[in-house]
Short mmCIF file of C-alpha atoms in Angstrom, two decimals:
data_model
loop_
_atom_site.label_atom_id
_atom_site.label_comp_id
_atom_site.label_asym_id
_atom_site.label_seq_id
_atom_site.Cartn_x
_atom_site.Cartn_y
_atom_site.Cartn_z
CA MET A 251 17.78 49.01 -11.85
CA VAL A 252 19.10 47.39 -15.02
CA GLY A 253 22.70 46.05 -15.03
CA VAL A 254 22.82 46.44 -11.03
CA PRO A 255 23.10 43.21 -9.45
CA ARG A 256 21.20 42.14 -6.34
CA SER A 257 23.11 42.82 -2.89
CA ASN A 258 24.20 39.88 -0.87
CA GLY A 259 24.28 41.77 2.05
CA CYS A 260 22.21 41.21 5.18
CA LEU A 261 18.35 41.80 5.36
CA LEU A 262 18.52 45.17 7.08
CA CYS A 263 21.67 46.36 4.97
CA VAL A 264 19.51 45.91 1.83
CA LYS A 265 16.71 47.88 3.49
CA ARG A 266 18.66 50.59 4.58
CA ARG A 267 20.60 50.65 1.17
CA ILE A 268 23.83 50.55 2.50
CA LYS A 269 26.96 48.45 1.83
CA CYS A 270 26.64 45.36 3.98
CA ASP A 271 30.41 43.67 4.80
CA GLN A 272 28.66 40.45 5.04
CA ARG A 273 30.60 39.18 7.77
CA LEU A 274 29.25 36.23 9.57
CA PRO A 275 27.50 35.59 11.87
CA GLY A 276 26.53 39.08 11.73
CA CYS A 277 27.79 42.17 10.02
CA VAL A 278 29.36 45.15 11.48
CA LYS A 279 27.12 47.71 10.27
CA CYS A 280 24.26 46.41 12.40
CA ASP A 281 26.55 46.21 15.51
CA LYS A 282 27.15 49.88 14.85
CA TYR A 283 23.71 50.75 13.90
CA GLY A 284 22.84 49.03 17.39
CA GLN A 285 20.51 46.45 16.09
CA ALA A 286 20.94 42.38 15.91
CA CYS A 287 21.78 41.42 12.25
CA PRO A 288 19.06 39.75 11.10
CA GLY A 289 21.11 37.13 8.92
CA TYR A 290 21.47 36.91 5.10
CA ASP A 291 18.60 34.52 4.17
CA ARG A 292 15.95 35.83 2.07
CA GLY A 293 13.59 33.07 2.71
CA PHE A 294 11.50 30.69 0.23
CA LYS A 295 10.24 32.78 -3.25
CA PHE A 296 8.55 31.70 -6.01
CA ILE A 297 9.27 32.55 -9.60
CA THR A 298 6.99 31.89 -12.72
CA GLY A 299 9.10 29.28 -14.89
CA LYS A 300 9.64 29.17 -18.46
CA PRO A 301 6.91 28.29 -20.82
CA TYR A 302 5.90 25.02 -21.00
CA ARG A 303 7.01 23.34 -24.23
CA ASP A 304 4.69 19.92 -25.16
CA ARG A 305 6.93 17.33 -26.21
CA ARG A 306 5.02 16.60 -29.15
CA GLN A 307 5.69 20.00 -30.47
CA PRO A 308 9.91 19.81 -30.56
CA ASN A 309 12.06 22.68 -30.37
CA PRO A 310 13.87 23.72 -33.61
CA ARG A 311 16.61 24.71 -31.82
CA ARG A 312 16.87 22.03 -29.84
CA ASN A 313 19.86 19.68 -30.84
CA ASP A 314 19.13 16.29 -29.10
CA LYS A 315 22.80 15.23 -29.71
CA LYS A 316 24.32 17.79 -27.82
CA ASP A 317 22.16 17.90 -24.74
CA GLY A 318 22.91 14.29 -23.43
CA THR A 319 19.30 13.31 -23.73
CA CYS A 320 19.35 9.53 -23.62
CA SER A 321 15.65 8.95 -22.95
CA LYS A 322 13.81 6.94 -25.86
CA ILE A 323 10.55 7.25 -26.94
CA ALA A 324 8.66 4.29 -28.54
CA THR A 325 5.01 3.92 -29.26
CA SER A 326 3.32 0.75 -28.35
CA ASN A 327 -0.69 0.35 -28.18
CA SER A 328 -0.83 4.03 -27.74
CA ASN A 329 1.49 4.05 -24.79
CA ILE A 330 4.61 5.92 -24.27
CA GLY A 331 7.35 3.71 -23.10
CA LEU A 332 10.50 5.39 -21.71
CA GLU A 333 13.90 4.23 -20.51
CA PRO A 334 15.53 5.39 -17.14
CA CYS A 335 18.39 7.89 -18.23
CA PRO A 336 21.81 7.38 -16.88
CA THR A 337 23.13 10.86 -17.34
CA LEU A 338 20.39 13.47 -16.57
CA ALA A 339 19.58 15.85 -19.59
CA LYS A 340 19.29 19.32 -19.59
CA ARG A 341 15.59 20.45 -19.71
CA GLU A 342 13.27 23.54 -19.97
CA LYS A 343 11.57 23.86 -16.81
CA PRO A 344 7.37 23.74 -16.91
CA SER A 345 5.48 26.90 -16.66
CA TYR A 346 4.43 26.47 -12.69
CA LEU A 347 5.74 28.44 -9.85
CA ILE A 348 8.92 26.84 -8.92
CA PRO A 349 11.19 27.60 -5.70
CA VAL A 350 13.74 29.74 -6.68
CA ASP A 351 16.21 27.60 -4.44
CA MET A 352 14.81 24.18 -5.74
CA ASP A 353 16.38 22.44 -8.62
CA ILE A 354 13.80 19.67 -9.64
CA VAL A 355 16.46 17.41 -11.23
CA GLN A 356 18.97 17.82 -8.45
CA HIS A 357 16.51 17.26 -5.91
CA LEU A 358 15.36 13.93 -7.21
CA CYS A 359 18.82 12.71 -7.29
CA VAL A 360 19.05 13.30 -3.48
CA LEU A 361 15.62 12.03 -3.17
CA ILE A 362 16.22 8.66 -4.80
CA ASP A 363 19.51 8.41 -2.68
CA ASP A 364 17.41 9.30 0.73
CA PHE A 365 14.53 6.72 -0.51
CA SER A 366 17.32 4.08 -1.26
CA GLN A 367 19.19 4.18 2.31
CA PRO A 368 20.42 2.08 3.66
CA CYS A 369 20.68 0.18 0.25
CA THR A 370 23.26 1.58 -2.24
CA PRO A 371 21.60 4.24 -4.76
CA SER A 372 21.24 1.58 -7.10
CA PRO A 373 18.52 -0.38 -4.88
CA THR A 374 16.99 -3.65 -5.32
CA HIS A 375 13.45 -2.39 -3.90
CA VAL A 376 11.61 -1.93 -6.88
CA VAL A 377 9.47 1.31 -5.57
CA VAL A 378 12.59 2.87 -5.09
CA ARG A 379 13.87 1.60 -8.41
CA TRP A 380 11.10 3.30 -10.43
CA PHE A 381 12.12 6.89 -9.22
CA GLY A 382 14.88 6.35 -11.36
CA PHE A 383 12.89 7.22 -14.31
CA LEU A 384 11.73 10.32 -12.88
CA PRO A 385 14.77 12.79 -13.80
CA SER A 386 14.61 11.22 -17.56
CA ILE A 387 10.79 12.01 -17.78
CA TYR A 388 10.39 15.37 -15.76
CA GLY A 389 9.12 18.06 -18.23
CA GLN A 390 7.43 15.83 -20.61
CA ASN A 391 3.96 16.15 -19.09
CA ARG A 392 2.33 18.84 -16.83
CA VAL A 393 0.22 16.27 -14.59
CA LEU A 394 3.49 14.26 -13.75
CA ASP A 395 5.62 17.47 -13.48
CA ALA A 396 3.30 18.63 -10.78
CA THR A 397 3.01 15.30 -9.07
CA ILE A 398 6.99 15.15 -8.89
CA ARG A 399 7.28 18.77 -7.46
CA SER A 400 4.89 17.96 -4.82
CA PHE A 401 6.15 14.62 -3.83
CA THR A 402 9.93 16.01 -4.05
CA ALA A 403 8.71 19.44 -2.30
CA HIS A 404 7.18 17.50 0.55
CA HIS A 405 10.31 15.42 1.38
CA PHE A 406 12.71 18.22 1.24
CA GLY A 407 10.21 20.47 3.08
CA ARG A 408 9.71 17.65 6.10
CA THR A 409 13.49 16.57 6.18
CA THR A 410 14.62 20.46 6.51
CA ARG A 411 11.43 21.85 8.53
CA ASN A 412 10.91 24.08 6.05
CA THR A 413 7.15 24.72 6.19
CA GLN A 414 6.49 26.99 3.28
CA MET A 415 8.34 24.33 1.13
CA VAL A 416 5.63 21.71 2.50
CA SER A 417 2.90 24.35 1.99
CA TYR A 418 4.29 24.46 -1.72
CA ALA A 419 4.04 20.53 -2.30
CA ARG A 420 0.39 20.84 -0.95
CA LEU A 421 -0.32 23.54 -3.88
CA ALA A 422 1.64 21.37 -6.34
CA TYR A 423 -0.54 18.40 -5.01
CA GLY A 424 -3.60 20.32 -5.88
CA GLU A 425 -2.37 21.27 -9.07
CA ALA A 426 -1.63 17.74 -9.75
CA LEU A 427 -5.27 16.50 -8.99
CA ARG A 428 -7.06 19.14 -10.91
CA GLY A 429 -4.67 18.19 -14.37
CA LEU A 430 -5.28 14.86 -13.40
CA ARG A 431 -9.17 15.10 -13.75
CA LYS A 432 -8.86 16.54 -16.81
CA SER A 433 -6.38 14.40 -18.46
CA LEU A 434 -8.42 11.04 -17.56
CA GLU A 435 -11.48 12.42 -19.57
CA THR A 436 -8.96 11.88 -23.16
CA PRO A 437 -8.38 8.22 -23.19
CA ALA A 438 -5.03 8.77 -24.79
CA GLU A 439 -3.59 10.77 -22.10
CA GLY A 440 -5.53 9.05 -19.12
CA LEU A 441 -4.15 5.69 -20.27
CA SER A 442 -0.44 7.03 -21.04
CA SER A 443 2.61 5.83 -19.21
CA HIS A 444 2.91 9.56 -17.89
CA ILE A 445 -0.64 9.40 -15.80
CA PHE A 446 0.01 6.16 -14.71
CA CYS A 447 3.45 7.21 -13.14
CA ALA A 448 1.55 10.32 -11.81
CA VAL A 449 -1.11 8.16 -10.03
CA VAL A 450 1.39 5.61 -8.35
CA LEU A 451 3.37 8.97 -7.11
CA LEU A 452 0.10 10.56 -5.97
CA CYS A 453 -0.66 7.51 -3.79
CA MET A 454 2.66 7.33 -2.45
CA TYR A 455 2.36 10.98 -1.61
CA GLU A 456 -0.87 10.26 0.73
CA LEU A 457 1.38 7.53 2.32
CA PHE A 458 4.26 10.07 3.12
CA THR A 459 2.80 13.43 3.86
CA ASP A 460 1.32 14.53 7.08
CA THR A 461 -2.60 14.57 6.22
CA GLU A 462 -5.40 15.20 8.16
CA ASN A 463 -7.12 12.12 6.58
CA PRO A 464 -4.93 9.21 7.06
CA ASP A 465 -6.73 6.84 5.24
CA SER A 466 -6.77 9.24 2.34
CA TRP A 467 -4.22 6.32 0.66
CA MET A 468 -6.95 4.27 0.11
CA LYS A 469 -9.05 6.86 -2.30
CA HIS A 470 -5.83 6.78 -4.10
CA ALA A 471 -5.15 3.32 -4.13
CA ASN A 472 -8.63 2.68 -5.80
CA GLY A 473 -8.07 5.05 -8.27
CA LEU A 474 -4.83 3.45 -9.12
CA SER A 475 -6.68 -0.29 -9.03
CA GLN A 476 -9.14 1.09 -11.40
CA LEU A 477 -6.55 2.67 -13.88
CA VAL A 478 -4.47 -0.51 -13.87
CA ARG A 479 -7.51 -2.37 -14.46
CA ILE A 480 -8.96 -0.38 -17.40
CA ARG A 481 -5.03 -0.16 -19.03
CA GLY A 482 -5.16 -4.11 -18.83
CA PRO A 483 -1.97 -6.24 -19.26
CA ASP A 484 -1.67 -5.42 -22.63
CA ARG A 485 -0.72 -2.01 -21.97
CA HIS A 486 2.18 -2.73 -19.86
CA ASN A 487 4.83 -3.70 -22.33
CA THR A 488 7.82 -1.32 -21.57
CA GLU A 489 10.62 -1.22 -18.98
CA LEU A 490 8.70 1.67 -17.10
CA ASP A 491 5.42 0.19 -17.61
CA ILE A 492 6.30 -2.75 -15.81
CA THR A 493 8.36 -1.26 -13.24
CA LEU A 494 5.53 0.90 -12.34
CA LEU A 495 3.05 -2.45 -12.28
CA LYS A 496 5.20 -3.80 -9.92
CA ALA A 497 5.65 -0.55 -7.76
CA ALA A 498 2.19 -0.42 -7.62
CA ARG A 499 0.96 -3.84 -7.12
CA GLY A 500 1.44 -4.21 -3.27
CA LEU A 501 -0.58 -1.27 -3.07
CA ILE A 502 -3.13 -2.45 -5.26
CA VAL A 503 -3.17 -6.08 -3.08
CA MET A 504 -3.60 -3.95 0.13
CA HIS A 505 -6.44 -1.88 -1.57
CA SER A 506 -8.20 -5.33 -2.37
CA MET A 507 -7.58 -6.69 1.04
CA PHE A 508 -9.10 -3.66 3.29
CA SER A 509 -11.97 -2.71 0.98
CA GLY A 510 -13.18 -6.13 0.63
CA GLU A 511 -12.55 -6.22 -3.41
CA GLU A 512 -11.27 -9.12 -5.05
CA CYS A 513 -7.77 -8.46 -6.24
CA PHE A 514 -7.74 -8.78 -10.26
CA LEU A 515 -3.90 -9.32 -10.29
CA ALA A 516 -4.78 -12.97 -9.29
CA SER A 517 -4.50 -14.64 -12.75
CA ASP A 518 -1.92 -15.86 -15.03
CA GLU A 519 -2.05 -13.44 -17.35
CA TRP A 520 -0.95 -10.67 -14.95
CA HIS A 521 1.39 -12.85 -13.03
CA ASP A 522 3.11 -13.33 -16.41
CA LYS A 523 3.10 -9.54 -17.58
CA MET A 524 5.14 -8.92 -14.08
CA ARG A 525 7.60 -11.75 -14.45
CA PRO A 526 10.26 -10.14 -16.50
CA GLN A 527 13.53 -9.27 -14.94
CA TYR A 528 14.90 -5.78 -16.42
CA THR A 529 17.95 -5.81 -14.02
CA LEU A 530 20.47 -7.58 -12.56
CA ASP A 531 19.76 -6.20 -8.84
CA PHE A 532 18.92 -9.92 -8.22
CA PRO A 533 20.24 -13.08 -9.28
CA PRO A 534 17.54 -14.85 -11.58
CA GLU A 535 16.91 -17.75 -9.35
CA VAL A 536 15.96 -15.01 -6.64
CA HIS A 537 14.21 -13.06 -8.78
CA SER A 538 11.64 -15.85 -9.94
CA SER A 539 11.25 -16.85 -6.33
CA ILE A 540 10.41 -13.48 -5.89
CA GLU A 541 8.23 -13.33 -8.63
CA LEU A 542 6.14 -16.70 -7.51
CA PHE A 543 5.98 -15.36 -3.91
CA PHE A 544 4.03 -12.03 -5.42
CA ALA A 545 1.79 -14.33 -7.09
CA TYR A 546 0.90 -16.28 -4.45
CA PHE A 547 0.18 -12.72 -2.69
CA THR A 548 -2.37 -11.64 -5.14
CA TYR A 549 -4.48 -14.51 -4.11
CA ALA A 550 -4.40 -13.31 -0.36
CA PRO A 551 -7.23 -10.82 0.13
CA SER A 552 -9.61 -13.67 -0.98
CA LEU A 553 -8.53 -15.80 1.87
CA VAL A 554 -8.39 -12.42 4.31
CA HIS A 555 -12.14 -11.66 3.31
CA LYS A 556 -13.06 -15.44 3.82
CA LEU A 557 -11.26 -15.01 7.30
CA TYR A 558 -13.20 -11.62 8.14
CA GLY A 559 -16.50 -13.39 7.17
CA LEU A 560 -16.19 -16.41 9.36
CA ILE A 561 -15.34 -13.96 12.36
CA LYS A 562 -18.13 -11.92 11.79
CA VAL A 563 -21.01 -14.24 11.17
CA ASP A 564 -22.62 -16.33 13.86
CA SER A 565 -20.87 -19.66 14.61
CA ASN A 566 -24.00 -21.33 14.60
CA SER A 567 -25.35 -20.09 11.18
CA ALA A 568 -25.62 -22.24 8.18
CA GLU A 569 -23.27 -20.32 6.30
CA VAL A 570 -20.57 -21.65 8.45
CA PRO A 571 -19.80 -24.89 7.22
CA GLN A 572 -20.42 -24.11 3.64
CA THR A 573 -17.62 -21.12 3.91
CA VAL A 574 -15.37 -23.76 5.75
CA ALA A 575 -15.74 -26.16 2.98
CA GLU A 576 -14.92 -23.40 0.42
CA VAL A 577 -12.13 -22.02 2.08
CA LEU A 578 -10.25 -24.71 3.78
CA PRO A 579 -9.04 -26.47 0.68
CA LYS A 580 -7.73 -23.14 -0.71
CA ALA A 581 -5.91 -22.13 2.71
CA LEU A 582 -3.84 -25.85 3.02
CA GLU A 583 -3.41 -25.58 -0.67
CA MET A 584 -1.46 -22.16 -0.07
CA GLN A 585 0.27 -23.26 3.23
CA MET A 586 1.88 -26.00 1.30
CA LYS A 587 2.98 -23.65 -1.51
CA LEU A 588 4.07 -21.42 0.74
CA ALA A 589 6.00 -23.62 3.02
CA ILE A 590 7.69 -25.10 -0.43
CA TRP A 591 8.49 -21.43 -1.78
CA TYR A 592 10.25 -21.22 1.91
CA GLU A 593 12.12 -24.14 1.37
CA HIS A 594 13.50 -23.22 -1.94
CA PHE A 595 14.23 -19.58 -1.25
CA SER A 596 15.91 -20.31 1.87
CA GLN A 597 18.36 -22.15 0.28
CA ILE A 598 19.25 -19.21 -2.27
CA VAL A 599 18.71 -16.26 -0.05
CA PRO A 600 20.41 -16.43 3.64
CA THR A 601 18.11 -16.76 6.37
CA PRO A 602 18.27 -14.19 9.36
CA THR A 603 20.29 -14.47 12.07
CA GLU A 604 19.56 -13.82 15.79
CA THR A 605 21.29 -11.05 17.34
CA ILE A 606 21.17 -8.64 20.54
CA SER A 607 18.94 -5.33 20.06
CA SER A 608 20.98 -2.22 20.09
CA THR A 609 18.08 -0.26 21.68
CA GLY A 610 17.92 -2.46 24.79
CA ASP A 611 14.38 -3.42 23.70
CA GLU A 612 12.66 -5.21 26.86
CA LEU A 613 9.92 -7.10 24.80
CA TYR A 614 12.22 -8.16 22.11
CA PRO A 615 16.07 -7.91 23.23
CA ILE A 616 16.74 -10.89 20.55
CA ILE A 617 15.96 -8.96 17.27
CA LEU A 618 16.47 -10.47 13.57
CA THR A 619 19.17 -9.14 11.22
CA TYR A 620 19.66 -9.88 7.29
CA THR A 621 21.90 -9.87 4.72
CA ASP A 622 19.60 -7.14 2.95
CA VAL A 623 16.65 -4.95 3.51
CA SER A 624 15.04 -6.42 0.34
CA TYR A 625 15.44 -10.02 1.53
CA ALA A 626 14.07 -8.85 4.93
CA THR A 627 11.01 -7.40 3.04
CA PHE A 628 10.18 -10.70 1.39
CA TYR A 629 10.82 -12.74 4.68
CA CYS A 630 8.79 -10.50 6.62
CA GLY A 631 5.99 -10.89 3.86
CA TYR A 632 6.13 -14.54 4.38
CA TYR A 633 5.79 -14.16 7.82
CA SER A 634 2.63 -12.16 7.42
CA TYR A 635 1.13 -14.35 4.91
CA MET A 636 1.61 -17.69 7.47
CA VAL A 637 -0.04 -15.79 10.26
CA LEU A 638 -3.29 -15.51 7.75
CA ILE A 639 -2.88 -18.75 7.12
CA HIS A 640 -2.95 -20.04 10.01
CA GLU A 641 -5.35 -17.96 11.78
CA LEU A 642 -7.49 -19.10 9.01
CA LEU A 643 -7.17 -22.41 9.93
CA LYS A 644 -7.71 -21.76 13.44
CA THR A 645 -11.10 -19.98 12.71
CA CYS A 646 -11.71 -23.25 10.57
CA GLY A 647 -11.47 -25.83 13.30
CA TYR A 648 -8.51 -27.23 11.69
CA PRO A 649 -6.36 -29.56 13.60
CA GLY A 650 -2.97 -28.17 14.44
CA GLU A 651 -0.91 -25.77 16.74
CA HIS A 652 -2.01 -22.84 14.76
CA GLU A 653 -2.27 -20.51 17.95
CA ALA A 654 1.73 -21.25 18.44
CA MET A 655 2.39 -20.77 14.94
CA VAL A 656 0.57 -17.32 14.94
CA THR A 657 2.62 -16.39 18.18
CA TYR A 658 5.78 -17.43 16.35
CA PHE A 659 5.79 -15.66 13.05
CA ARG A 660 4.16 -12.49 14.96
CA ASP A 661 7.10 -12.66 16.85
CA GLN A 662 9.52 -12.71 13.58
CA ILE A 663 7.81 -9.70 12.26
CA CYS A 664 8.26 -7.64 15.05
CA LYS A 665 12.05 -8.75 15.85
CA SER A 666 12.60 -7.46 12.11
CA VAL A 667 11.48 -4.18 12.97
CA GLU A 668 14.99 -2.64 14.45
CA TYR A 669 16.87 -3.94 11.01
CA ASN A 670 14.17 -3.60 8.50
CA SER A 671 12.52 0.01 9.52
CA VAL A 672 15.83 1.94 8.83
CA GLY A 673 15.59 4.53 6.30
CA VAL A 674 12.96 6.36 4.98
CA MET A 675 11.52 3.46 3.26
CA GLY A 676 11.60 1.54 6.10
CA PRO A 677 8.07 2.35 7.45
CA TYR A 678 6.86 1.31 4.15
CA ARG A 679 8.37 -2.02 4.26
CA MET A 680 7.30 -2.82 7.60
CA ALA A 681 3.48 -1.26 7.49
CA PHE A 682 1.62 -4.51 6.10
CA PRO A 683 3.68 -6.83 8.36
CA LEU A 684 2.94 -4.80 11.30
CA HIS A 685 -0.82 -4.39 10.52
CA VAL A 686 -0.89 -8.24 10.43
CA ALA A 687 1.08 -8.65 13.83
CA PHE A 688 -0.97 -5.76 15.23
CA GLU A 689 -4.36 -8.01 14.38
CA VAL A 690 -3.28 -11.02 16.17
CA ALA A 691 -1.48 -9.38 19.10
CA ASP A 692 -2.09 -9.54 23.00
CA PRO A 693 -2.17 -6.39 24.90
CA VAL A 694 1.49 -6.04 25.77
CA THR A 695 2.65 -6.76 22.04
CA ARG A 696 -0.05 -4.31 20.80
CA SER A 697 1.27 -1.44 23.00
CA TRP A 698 4.59 -2.37 21.41
CA ILE A 699 3.59 -2.38 17.82
CA LEU A 700 1.59 1.31 18.74
CA ASN A 701 4.67 2.57 19.71
CA ARG A 702 6.85 1.65 16.71
CA LEU A 703 3.99 3.11 14.78
CA GLU A 704 4.03 6.48 16.40
CA GLN A 705 7.84 6.64 15.57
CA PHE A 706 6.68 5.69 11.98
CA SER A 707 4.44 8.28 11.80
CA ASN A 708 6.87 11.20 12.03
CA ILE A 709 7.68 10.39 8.09
CA TYR A 710 5.15 7.85 7.08
CA ALA A 711 1.29 9.01 7.61
CA ALA A 712 -0.14 5.65 6.83
CA ALA A 713 1.31 4.72 10.18
CA GLN A 714 -0.88 6.81 12.10
CA ARG A 715 -3.05 4.96 15.09
CA GLU A 716 -6.18 6.14 13.13
CA ASN A 717 -4.99 3.33 10.37
CA TYR A 718 -4.84 0.38 12.85
CA GLN A 719 -7.79 -1.05 14.42
CA THR A 720 -8.41 -4.63 14.74
CA ILE A 721 -10.51 -6.76 12.83
CA LEU A 722 -9.79 -10.19 13.71
#
């Protein structure tokens, strides 16, 4: 009835059309009626949002000076560049089925805080940092909006155990994929910053969602790699684009490593593009050292491919001497570069300290603690790379205590798990190092790693056991 507000009474009183006293936890009317009060939760509902307004067709009634919007739009090489907005602007909701109790912008703020833990809401981890752009660009592109709603709804559906919200996230995910296919048919939109952001977020969604196909993130990582390659270095000029590129490069390297494809980021042109520093989360010297390590890391896939090739081929094959002659100088050169890098990095960033495990772990009663999870991530990346280098040198028959060094760096990774796996992003930070450690682990250590992965898989689907099969 027009003009009559909806009752706030319990579900049974509303159904009986009587006035509810709204007593908690159950109302008096239900007690007198002889039935248990069903409560006041009306469940998860969907409503149709307001008509979507394309950003290219400005609303004549809108006053940009009054609504607090501070996102800046700049055109460069047909790209849209946006800066993160420190104050959240009020925006029209896109025309989708949106949960009535889900304010996307507010949920994004909470999500950013959740993903930042245990750091402050202004995190140093680049994957978390680019989430800060999402509130300011929500409402500007249909595909990106659906992707944001999918990722956000899944996170809160999982944390609150709301199965309806998780189901809604899956629907929004399908909507995003359909829109993405259509957008990619138009180069102007398909190569835009909005679509780039959506593809990165879709890949993150596959990493975290409880998918029945745990390696589906590889398909998205493949699409992400192709998109970045097609965009080329020249299209990554804005802060958003470069931040997205830095957030995506780990996934691109992982895809190259596991797919057998060469990593196109292993070039000076791409290294120069990723070098700029837009924030002061790290001191400039630390930032430069981190970027140098990532530049070295882009060459890891080619070394791993050679290592796998040597392991698979017959040791008596004529290919072995030729492959060893080709890869050994590269492995030794990278070993020297990493040694120099570590010596410098450990002087400007505190090294880990040993402490007693708070969980009473029997295999690793002494663990490593760091001053920051971001620094822990870089150290673990170094440990992982050194495992691969020494495993390759051992396979090539190069003299040295490579077996002992592999065990040492593997244990450094495992000792870092308790500290560096905390928070929502913890499993993401430790996924690759643990994968490397798993490859070279003995049966006891491998069982220990699988137990940790089982814990991770509750929030990080890529940690499911199906994704961890020994190759070495």
